[in-house]
């Protein structure tokens, strides 16, 4: 890899915005409209020739300075030329797809993606605008190649799939995408800082800021990172999906999220440290645990090659306990008796979140598709939190495993 700065160094190198009165934090620009000092510049702002780079703002659904400040930090993190935020991860994803594809166009997408993304591509877009998608095993580069046709305008994958935690070979996908002149978009929600898809050759990165980046399960947000032209096109006053469909991020949300980014590296490293140790101990008990940091994981060597090593192997692991009933019993003990974590969908929270994937976040898949993707009925997904101490959390987890007959108490 080149001597390019890592994401944390890039973030530290971005221009700092001070508050209006010299505050260490910027002021929140809570305005839906902006004064234009020189009326002559209005046409240029409308045409997109003068924008936030030049300190020119128009209207709150277009660029906002506080949202732009957060976006600049996220562009630095991902190493993209430009970025802009949206009201949710789904708003960011749908804006990318709608900008890149017109009616009749085609997408090649990983067969294991976030449920909302799957519904967007499988149901919504064919119905509303005739954009079709072929879902393929994204680890099978030949299958990706075979799925491309003359109308393919986008290759889409998640950096690390949910809940199977398969890692996308972004460099190989990027080579293929470049050879066919099709942009590669990567959803990096599961692996912020750990994977840097743009450094690995991707063209567009999206995040749900609702997860690790927000870190508090209190906010919904999303971002698109990409070339300056692509991001500007999302804001086009006639055809830009962020401007026209209007999934605008609020400046107050942008401000709050911008204060979470400086400690994202510390949090990711700790999520990863805890998840690795818990995964190792579960494996030591002979349980069916899957975690990319374990050598037993199918994509361990791939992730070892692609990742930035300072932030661990991610905060998610899965444990297959055999049946949905057993997964539910274990989660009940963990939540209601051990205070180990919460039974809830989502991830990246400071406390541990647990869900049974087959009956929750992957429930829109058919039983056959779940089987093919390796999502068994007893698969419990865990987003490992960073509260309490590791030993305290392990004792709680071990007690719950013993109570449910999944392991025996040490003699
Ligand atoms: C949660 C999630 C999304 C959707 O994000 P929202 O902020 O809920 O709209 C997209 N992709 C992945 C991988 C997610 O986990």
Short mmCIF file of C-alpha atoms and ligand atoms in Angstrom, two decimals:
data_model
loop_
_atom_site.label_atom_id
_atom_site.label_comp_id
_atom_site.label_asym_id
_atom_site.label_seq_id
_atom_site.Cartn_x
_atom_site.Cartn_y
_atom_site.Cartn_z
CA UNK A 1 0.00 0.00 0.00
CA UNK A 2 1.17 3.54 -0.72
CA UNK A 3 2.41 6.03 1.84
CA UNK A 4 -1.01 7.67 1.72
CA UNK A 5 -2.21 8.97 5.07
CA UNK A 6 -4.51 6.68 6.99
CA UNK A 7 -8.14 7.78 7.62
CA UNK A 8 -7.46 9.12 11.08
CA UNK A 9 -4.52 11.19 9.88
CA UNK A 10 -6.59 12.50 7.02
CA UNK A 11 -9.39 13.53 9.39
CA UNK A 12 -6.93 15.32 11.66
CA UNK A 13 -5.63 17.19 8.61
CA UNK A 14 -8.98 18.66 7.58
CA UNK A 15 -9.56 22.34 8.19
CA UNK A 16 -11.10 22.95 11.61
CA UNK A 17 -14.23 25.11 11.76
CA UNK A 18 -14.36 27.38 14.80
CA UNK A 19 -17.59 28.72 16.26
CA UNK A 20 -18.85 32.15 15.39
CA UNK A 21 -17.33 33.59 18.59
CA UNK A 22 -14.14 31.55 18.48
CA UNK A 23 -15.65 28.49 20.12
CA UNK A 24 -13.62 25.31 19.71
CA UNK A 25 -16.70 23.76 18.12
CA UNK A 26 -18.38 25.29 15.10
CA UNK A 27 -21.71 27.07 15.42
CA UNK A 28 -24.78 25.31 14.15
CA UNK A 29 -25.96 27.04 10.99
CA UNK A 30 -29.66 26.61 11.67
CA UNK A 31 -31.02 28.39 8.63
CA UNK A 32 -33.21 27.13 5.86
CA UNK A 33 -32.19 29.97 3.56
CA UNK A 34 -29.04 32.04 3.06
CA UNK A 35 -28.40 35.65 2.19
CA UNK A 36 -26.51 36.27 -1.02
CA UNK A 37 -24.25 39.26 -0.42
CA UNK A 38 -23.85 40.01 -4.09
CA UNK A 39 -27.11 39.37 -6.01
CA UNK A 40 -25.12 38.94 -9.23
CA UNK A 41 -23.77 35.59 -7.93
CA UNK A 42 -27.26 34.07 -7.57
CA UNK A 43 -27.28 32.53 -11.10
CA UNK A 44 -23.86 30.94 -10.54
CA UNK A 45 -25.03 29.39 -7.27
CA UNK A 46 -28.12 28.06 -9.03
CA UNK A 47 -26.02 26.56 -11.81
CA UNK A 48 -23.79 24.81 -9.25
CA UNK A 49 -20.71 26.84 -10.30
CA UNK A 50 -20.43 28.43 -6.86
CA UNK A 51 -21.02 26.09 -3.93
CA UNK A 52 -19.87 25.33 -0.40
CA UNK A 53 -16.23 25.23 -1.55
CA UNK A 54 -16.57 28.92 -2.31
CA UNK A 55 -18.61 29.59 0.85
CA UNK A 56 -21.79 30.08 -1.21
CA UNK A 57 -25.02 28.63 0.11
CA UNK A 58 -28.50 28.80 -1.32
CA UNK A 59 -31.16 26.88 0.53
CA UNK A 60 -31.25 24.32 3.35
CA UNK A 61 -32.25 21.37 1.17
CA UNK A 62 -29.23 22.14 -0.98
CA UNK A 63 -25.91 22.50 0.89
CA UNK A 64 -25.79 23.61 4.54
CA UNK A 65 -22.48 24.71 6.19
CA UNK A 66 -22.85 22.46 9.26
CA UNK A 67 -23.80 19.43 7.17
CA UNK A 68 -20.97 20.31 4.80
CA UNK A 69 -18.50 20.42 7.72
CA UNK A 70 -19.47 16.88 8.79
CA UNK A 71 -19.33 15.79 5.16
CA UNK A 72 -15.78 17.14 4.76
CA UNK A 73 -14.67 15.10 7.77
CA UNK A 74 -16.27 11.96 6.34
CA UNK A 75 -14.71 12.59 2.92
CA UNK A 76 -11.33 12.81 4.66
CA UNK A 77 -12.01 9.57 6.53
CA UNK A 78 -12.85 7.72 3.32
CA UNK A 79 -10.24 9.50 1.22
CA UNK A 80 -12.78 10.72 -1.33
CA UNK A 81 -12.74 14.09 -3.10
CA UNK A 82 -16.10 15.06 -1.70
CA UNK A 83 -19.00 13.78 0.35
CA UNK A 84 -22.43 14.86 1.43
CA UNK A 85 -24.74 13.64 4.15
CA UNK A 86 -28.38 12.60 3.98
CA UNK A 87 -31.14 11.97 6.49
CA UNK A 88 -30.47 8.21 6.70
CA UNK A 89 -28.31 5.44 5.34
CA UNK A 90 -31.17 4.41 3.05
CA UNK A 91 -31.42 7.99 1.74
CA UNK A 92 -27.71 7.87 0.87
CA UNK A 93 -28.01 4.45 -0.80
CA UNK A 94 -31.12 5.29 -2.79
CA UNK A 95 -29.59 8.60 -3.93
CA UNK A 96 -26.54 6.75 -5.29
CA UNK A 97 -28.66 4.23 -7.16
CA UNK A 98 -31.12 6.78 -8.53
CA UNK A 99 -28.32 9.09 -9.68
CA UNK A 100 -26.35 6.34 -11.34
CA UNK A 101 -29.26 4.53 -13.02
CA UNK A 102 -32.09 5.60 -15.31
CA UNK A 103 -35.22 3.64 -16.23
CA UNK A 104 -34.20 0.38 -17.89
CA UNK A 105 -30.71 0.32 -16.40
CA UNK A 106 -29.29 -2.59 -14.42
CA UNK A 107 -27.31 -3.16 -11.22
CA UNK A 108 -25.17 -6.09 -10.10
CA UNK A 109 -25.45 -6.45 -6.33
CA UNK A 110 -24.21 -8.78 -3.63
CA UNK A 111 -26.83 -11.36 -2.62
CA UNK A 112 -26.33 -10.57 1.06
CA UNK A 113 -27.05 -6.91 1.70
CA UNK A 114 -28.94 -4.92 4.31
CA UNK A 115 -32.69 -5.67 4.22
CA UNK A 116 -33.67 -2.14 3.21
CA UNK A 117 -31.16 -2.16 0.34
CA UNK A 118 -32.44 -5.56 -0.77
CA UNK A 119 -36.05 -4.30 -0.75
CA UNK A 120 -35.05 -1.14 -2.65
CA UNK A 121 -33.32 -3.09 -5.42
CA UNK A 122 -35.54 -6.16 -5.51
CA UNK A 123 -39.00 -4.61 -5.12
CA UNK A 124 -39.09 -0.82 -5.13
CA UNK A 125 -36.95 0.16 -8.12
CA UNK A 126 -38.33 -2.43 -10.59
CA UNK A 127 -41.85 -1.34 -9.61
CA UNK A 128 -41.32 2.41 -9.61
CA UNK A 129 -38.85 2.98 -12.42
CA UNK A 130 -37.86 -0.23 -14.18
CA UNK A 131 -34.34 -0.42 -12.75
CA UNK A 132 -33.46 -4.11 -12.37
CA UNK A 133 -30.85 -5.88 -10.24
CA UNK A 134 -29.03 -9.20 -10.50
CA UNK A 135 -28.06 -10.53 -7.07
CA UNK A 136 -24.87 -12.61 -7.08
CA UNK A 137 -22.37 -14.14 -4.69
CA UNK A 138 -20.05 -11.14 -4.58
CA UNK A 139 -17.11 -13.36 -3.61
CA UNK A 140 -17.42 -15.12 -6.97
CA UNK A 141 -15.79 -12.61 -9.36
CA UNK A 142 -16.71 -14.74 -12.41
CA UNK A 143 -20.36 -14.66 -11.34
CA UNK A 144 -20.18 -10.87 -10.99
CA UNK A 145 -18.62 -10.64 -14.45
CA UNK A 146 -21.28 -12.93 -15.98
CA UNK A 147 -24.08 -10.85 -14.45
CA UNK A 148 -22.91 -7.63 -16.12
CA UNK A 149 -24.86 -6.67 -19.24
CA UNK A 150 -24.87 -3.67 -21.59
CA UNK A 151 -27.30 -1.80 -19.30
CA UNK A 152 -25.31 -2.36 -16.08
CA UNK A 153 -24.54 1.00 -14.49
CA UNK A 154 -23.47 0.02 -10.97
CA UNK A 155 -21.78 -2.77 -9.02
CA UNK A 156 -22.88 -2.65 -5.38
CA UNK A 157 -21.66 -4.49 -2.32
CA UNK A 158 -21.22 -4.19 1.42
CA UNK A 159 -17.67 -4.22 2.75
CA UNK A 160 -18.61 -6.92 5.24
CA UNK A 161 -21.93 -8.66 4.79
CA UNK A 162 -24.77 -8.93 7.27
CA UNK A 163 -25.06 -11.28 9.10
CA UNK A 164 -22.64 -13.68 7.43
CA UNK A 165 -19.65 -11.34 7.90
CA UNK A 166 -18.20 -12.25 4.51
CA UNK A 167 -15.64 -9.69 3.38
CA UNK A 168 -15.82 -8.27 -0.17
CA UNK A 169 -12.62 -8.46 -2.19
CA UNK A 170 -12.82 -4.77 -3.08
CA UNK A 171 -9.56 -4.65 -5.12
CA UNK A 172 -10.70 -7.56 -7.32
CA UNK A 173 -14.17 -6.03 -7.77
CA UNK A 174 -12.61 -2.64 -8.51
CA UNK A 175 -10.39 -4.16 -11.23
CA UNK A 176 -13.42 -5.75 -12.87
CA UNK A 177 -15.50 -2.58 -12.49
CA UNK A 178 -12.75 -0.45 -14.06
CA UNK A 179 -12.28 -2.86 -16.97
CA UNK A 180 -16.00 -2.48 -17.76
CA UNK A 181 -16.13 1.26 -16.91
CA UNK A 182 -18.86 0.69 -14.31
CA UNK A 183 -18.61 2.41 -10.91
CA UNK A 184 -18.20 0.26 -7.81
CA UNK A 185 -20.16 1.38 -4.73
CA UNK A 186 -19.39 -0.05 -1.30
CA UNK A 187 -21.52 0.21 1.85
CA UNK A 188 -18.87 0.50 4.58
CA UNK A 189 -21.27 0.71 7.55
CA UNK A 190 -19.90 -2.42 9.29
CA UNK A 191 -16.23 -1.50 8.96
CA UNK A 192 -15.55 2.23 9.30
CA UNK A 193 -11.79 2.91 9.50
CA UNK A 194 -11.07 -0.84 9.27
CA UNK A 195 -11.63 -0.91 5.53
CA UNK A 196 -10.97 2.02 3.23
CA UNK A 197 -12.77 1.01 0.03
CA UNK A 198 -11.72 4.09 -1.96
CA UNK A 199 -8.05 3.42 -1.21
CA UNK A 200 -8.76 -0.14 -2.40
CA UNK A 201 -10.22 1.07 -5.72
CA UNK A 202 -13.95 1.68 -5.11
CA UNK A 203 -15.56 4.76 -6.65
CA UNK A 204 -18.35 5.47 -4.18
CA UNK A 205 -18.71 4.71 -0.45
CA UNK A 206 -21.91 4.97 1.55
CA UNK A 207 -22.43 4.71 5.28
CA UNK A 208 -25.34 4.52 7.62
CA UNK A 209 -24.19 7.01 10.28
CA UNK A 210 -26.85 5.45 12.51
CA UNK A 211 -24.51 2.61 13.53
CA UNK A 212 -20.85 2.79 14.68
CA UNK A 213 -20.27 6.36 13.50
CA UNK A 214 -23.18 7.71 15.56
CA UNK A 215 -22.40 5.19 18.30
CA UNK A 216 -25.32 6.10 20.57
CA UNK A 217 -28.31 4.55 18.74
CA UNK A 218 -29.89 8.00 19.09
CA UNK A 219 -29.60 9.38 15.57
CA UNK A 220 -30.35 8.41 11.99
CA UNK A 221 -28.08 9.61 9.21
CA UNK A 222 -26.19 8.65 6.09
CA UNK A 223 -23.39 9.82 3.83
CA UNK A 224 -22.28 9.40 0.23
CA UNK A 225 -18.53 9.77 -0.46
CA UNK A 226 -17.25 10.01 -4.02
CA UNK A 227 -15.86 12.27 -6.71
CA UNK A 228 -16.69 15.93 -6.66
CA UNK A 229 -18.70 15.60 -9.90
CA UNK A 230 -20.74 12.70 -8.57
CA UNK A 231 -21.63 14.42 -5.28
CA UNK A 232 -22.44 17.67 -7.10
CA UNK A 233 -24.73 15.69 -9.41
CA UNK A 234 -26.72 14.46 -6.39
CA UNK A 235 -27.47 18.13 -5.69
CA UNK A 236 -28.38 19.15 -9.23
CA UNK A 237 -31.41 21.43 -9.06
CA UNK A 238 -33.19 19.52 -11.83
CA UNK A 239 -32.05 15.90 -11.60
CA UNK A 240 -30.21 15.45 -8.29
CA UNK A 241 -31.91 12.87 -6.04
CA UNK A 242 -30.75 14.53 -2.80
CA UNK A 243 -32.06 17.89 -3.99
CA UNK A 244 -35.24 16.70 -5.69
CA UNK A 245 -36.34 13.83 -3.42
CA UNK A 246 -35.22 15.88 -0.44
CA UNK A 247 -33.84 13.47 2.22
CA UNK A 248 -31.98 16.35 3.86
CA UNK A 249 -29.85 15.99 6.98
CA UNK A 250 -30.69 18.49 9.69
CA UNK A 251 -27.81 20.81 10.74
CA UNK A 252 -28.37 19.96 14.42
CA UNK A 253 -27.90 16.25 13.65
CA UNK A 254 -24.84 17.05 11.56
CA UNK A 255 -23.35 19.04 14.42
CA UNK A 256 -23.92 16.26 16.94
CA UNK A 257 -22.52 13.61 14.61
CA UNK A 258 -19.44 15.74 13.92
CA UNK A 259 -18.57 15.55 17.64
CA UNK A 260 -18.67 11.72 17.55
CA UNK A 261 -16.05 11.37 14.80
CA UNK A 262 -12.97 12.31 16.87
CA UNK A 263 -13.52 9.31 19.17
CA UNK A 264 -14.62 6.87 16.47
CA UNK A 265 -11.08 5.41 16.22
CA UNK A 266 -10.98 4.74 19.97
CA UNK A 267 -14.44 3.17 19.90
CA UNK A 268 -13.77 0.98 16.86
CA UNK A 269 -10.55 -0.33 18.38
CA UNK A 270 -12.37 -1.19 21.62
CA UNK A 271 -15.37 -2.81 19.88
CA UNK A 272 -12.86 -4.91 17.96
CA UNK A 273 -10.73 -5.80 20.98
CA UNK A 274 -13.76 -7.01 22.93
CA UNK A 275 -15.33 -8.85 20.00
CA UNK A 276 -12.08 -10.69 19.24
CA UNK A 277 -11.62 -11.80 22.83
CA UNK A 278 -15.24 -12.94 23.19
CA UNK A 279 -15.04 -14.78 19.85
CA UNK A 280 -11.83 -16.54 20.91
CA UNK A 281 -13.34 -17.64 24.21
CA UNK A 282 -16.56 -18.85 22.55
CA UNK A 283 -14.45 -20.80 20.07
CA UNK A 284 -12.45 -22.17 23.01
CA UNK A 285 -15.71 -23.57 24.42
CA UNK A 286 -16.26 -25.40 21.14
CA UNK A 287 -19.20 -23.20 20.11
CA UNK A 288 -20.03 -22.30 16.51
CA UNK A 289 -18.81 -18.72 16.44
CA UNK A 290 -18.02 -16.73 13.34
CA UNK A 291 -15.79 -13.64 13.51
CA UNK A 292 -13.44 -12.34 10.81
CA UNK A 293 -10.66 -11.94 13.38
CA UNK A 294 -10.57 -15.71 13.99
CA UNK A 295 -8.26 -17.72 11.77
CA UNK A 296 -11.14 -20.16 11.32
CA UNK A 297 -13.17 -17.48 9.46
CA UNK A 298 -13.33 -18.00 5.67
CA UNK A 299 -12.24 -14.42 4.95
CA UNK A 300 -9.66 -14.00 7.71
CA UNK A 301 -6.67 -13.81 5.36
CA UNK A 302 -8.53 -11.56 2.91
CA UNK A 303 -9.42 -9.09 5.67
CA UNK A 304 -5.88 -9.32 7.08
CA UNK A 305 -4.62 -8.21 3.66
CA UNK A 306 -7.13 -5.39 3.13
CA UNK A 307 -7.67 -3.90 6.55
CA UNK A 308 -6.05 -1.01 8.36
CA UNK A 309 -4.67 -2.95 11.36
CA UNK A 310 -5.13 -0.26 14.02
CA UNK A 311 -8.90 -0.75 14.41
CA UNK A 312 -9.32 -4.47 14.89
CA UNK A 313 -11.58 -6.83 12.97
CA UNK A 314 -14.96 -5.22 13.63
CA UNK A 315 -17.56 -5.23 16.38
CA UNK A 316 -19.87 -7.96 15.05
CA UNK A 317 -19.81 -11.69 15.60
CA UNK A 318 -22.35 -14.45 15.13
CA UNK A 319 -23.03 -17.52 17.22
CA UNK A 320 -25.03 -20.44 15.87
CA UNK A 321 -26.85 -22.08 18.77
CA UNK A 322 -28.81 -24.58 16.64
CA UNK A 323 -32.39 -23.32 16.73
CA UNK A 324 -34.38 -20.11 16.87
CA UNK A 325 -35.90 -21.25 20.19
CA UNK A 326 -32.43 -21.66 21.71
CA UNK A 327 -31.28 -18.30 20.33
CA UNK A 328 -34.35 -16.66 21.88
CA UNK A 329 -33.80 -18.42 25.22
CA UNK A 330 -30.16 -17.36 25.33
CA UNK A 331 -30.96 -13.76 24.42
CA UNK A 332 -33.70 -13.70 27.08
CA UNK A 333 -31.22 -14.79 29.75
CA UNK A 334 -28.55 -12.40 28.51
CA UNK A 335 -30.89 -9.41 28.55
CA UNK A 336 -33.31 -10.09 31.41
CA UNK A 337 -31.12 -11.94 33.90
CA UNK A 338 -27.52 -11.02 33.13
CA UNK A 339 -27.80 -7.40 31.90
CA UNK A 340 -25.28 -8.39 29.22
CA UNK A 341 -26.98 -6.42 26.44
CA UNK A 342 -30.24 -5.76 24.66
CA UNK A 343 -32.37 -7.71 22.24
CA UNK A 344 -32.66 -5.17 19.45
CA UNK A 345 -31.82 -4.86 15.78
CA UNK A 346 -29.12 -2.40 14.70
CA UNK A 347 -25.46 -2.31 15.63
CA UNK A 348 -22.61 -0.05 16.61
CA UNK A 349 -24.22 0.97 19.92
CA UNK A 350 -22.02 1.43 23.01
CA UNK A 351 -23.91 -1.45 24.67
CA UNK A 352 -24.20 -4.92 23.20
CA UNK A 353 -27.14 -5.50 20.84
CA UNK A 354 -28.35 -8.99 19.93
CA UNK A 355 -30.79 -10.32 17.37
CA UNK A 356 -31.68 -13.57 15.68
CA UNK A 357 -30.95 -12.68 12.05
CA UNK A 358 -33.17 -15.25 10.32
CA UNK A 359 -36.32 -13.98 12.04
CA UNK A 360 -35.43 -10.29 12.10
CA UNK A 361 -33.10 -8.33 9.82
CA UNK A 362 -32.92 -11.10 7.19
CA UNK A 363 -36.57 -12.16 7.48
CA UNK A 364 -37.41 -10.78 4.02
CA UNK A 365 -35.26 -13.53 2.46
CA UNK A 366 -36.84 -16.86 1.48
CA UNK A 367 -35.82 -19.94 3.51
CA UNK A 368 -33.95 -21.22 0.48
CA UNK A 369 -32.00 -17.97 0.06
CA UNK A 370 -31.18 -17.94 3.77
CA UNK A 371 -29.88 -21.50 3.55
CA UNK A 372 -27.73 -20.60 0.52
CA UNK A 373 -26.35 -17.53 2.30
CA UNK A 374 -25.57 -19.56 5.44
CA UNK A 375 -28.13 -17.85 7.68
CA UNK A 376 -29.27 -20.73 9.90
CA UNK A 377 -32.38 -20.37 12.14
CA UNK A 378 -30.30 -20.36 15.36
CA UNK A 379 -27.86 -17.69 14.18
CA UNK A 380 -27.55 -15.01 16.83
CA UNK A 381 -25.88 -11.79 15.73
CA UNK A 382 -24.09 -9.76 18.35
CA UNK A 383 -22.83 -6.19 18.07
CA UNK A 384 -20.33 -6.21 20.92
CA UNK A 385 -20.51 -3.14 23.15
CA UNK A 386 -17.82 -1.23 24.99
CA UNK A 387 -19.46 -0.57 28.37
CA UNK A 388 -18.62 -2.37 31.60
CA UNK A 389 -15.45 -4.44 31.73
CA UNK A 390 -14.57 -7.27 29.39
CA UNK A 391 -14.26 -9.77 32.27
CA UNK A 392 -17.64 -8.70 33.68
CA UNK A 393 -19.27 -9.14 30.27
CA UNK A 394 -17.60 -12.53 29.76
CA UNK A 395 -18.84 -13.77 33.15
CA UNK A 396 -22.38 -12.70 32.21
CA UNK A 397 -22.16 -14.41 28.83
CA UNK A 398 -20.67 -17.62 30.25
CA UNK A 399 -23.35 -17.77 32.96
CA UNK A 400 -26.08 -17.44 30.33
CA UNK A 401 -24.47 -20.17 28.19
CA UNK A 402 -24.34 -22.48 31.21
CA UNK A 403 -27.94 -21.66 32.21
CA UNK A 404 -29.09 -22.66 28.73
CA UNK A 405 -27.02 -25.85 28.60
CA UNK A 406 -24.75 -24.54 25.86
CA UNK A 407 -21.61 -25.13 27.88
CA UNK A 408 -20.79 -26.72 31.20
CA UNK A 409 -19.52 -24.88 34.28
CA UNK A 410 -15.77 -25.17 34.80
CA UNK A 411 -14.97 -27.78 37.50
C1 LIG B 1 -28.57 0.16 8.99
C2 LIG B 1 -27.94 -0.08 7.68
C3 LIG B 1 -28.34 0.63 6.54
C4 LIG B 1 -29.50 1.61 6.56
O1 LIG B 1 -29.20 2.73 7.32
P1 LIG B 1 -30.33 3.69 7.98
O2 LIG B 1 -29.52 4.76 8.61
O3 LIG B 1 -31.11 2.86 8.95
O4 LIG B 1 -31.18 4.16 6.86
C5 LIG B 1 -27.68 0.39 5.35
N1 LIG B 1 -26.67 -0.51 5.28
C6 LIG B 1 -26.25 -1.20 6.34
C7 LIG B 1 -25.14 -2.17 6.20
C8 LIG B 1 -26.87 -1.02 7.59
O5 LIG B 1 -26.46 -1.73 8.64
#
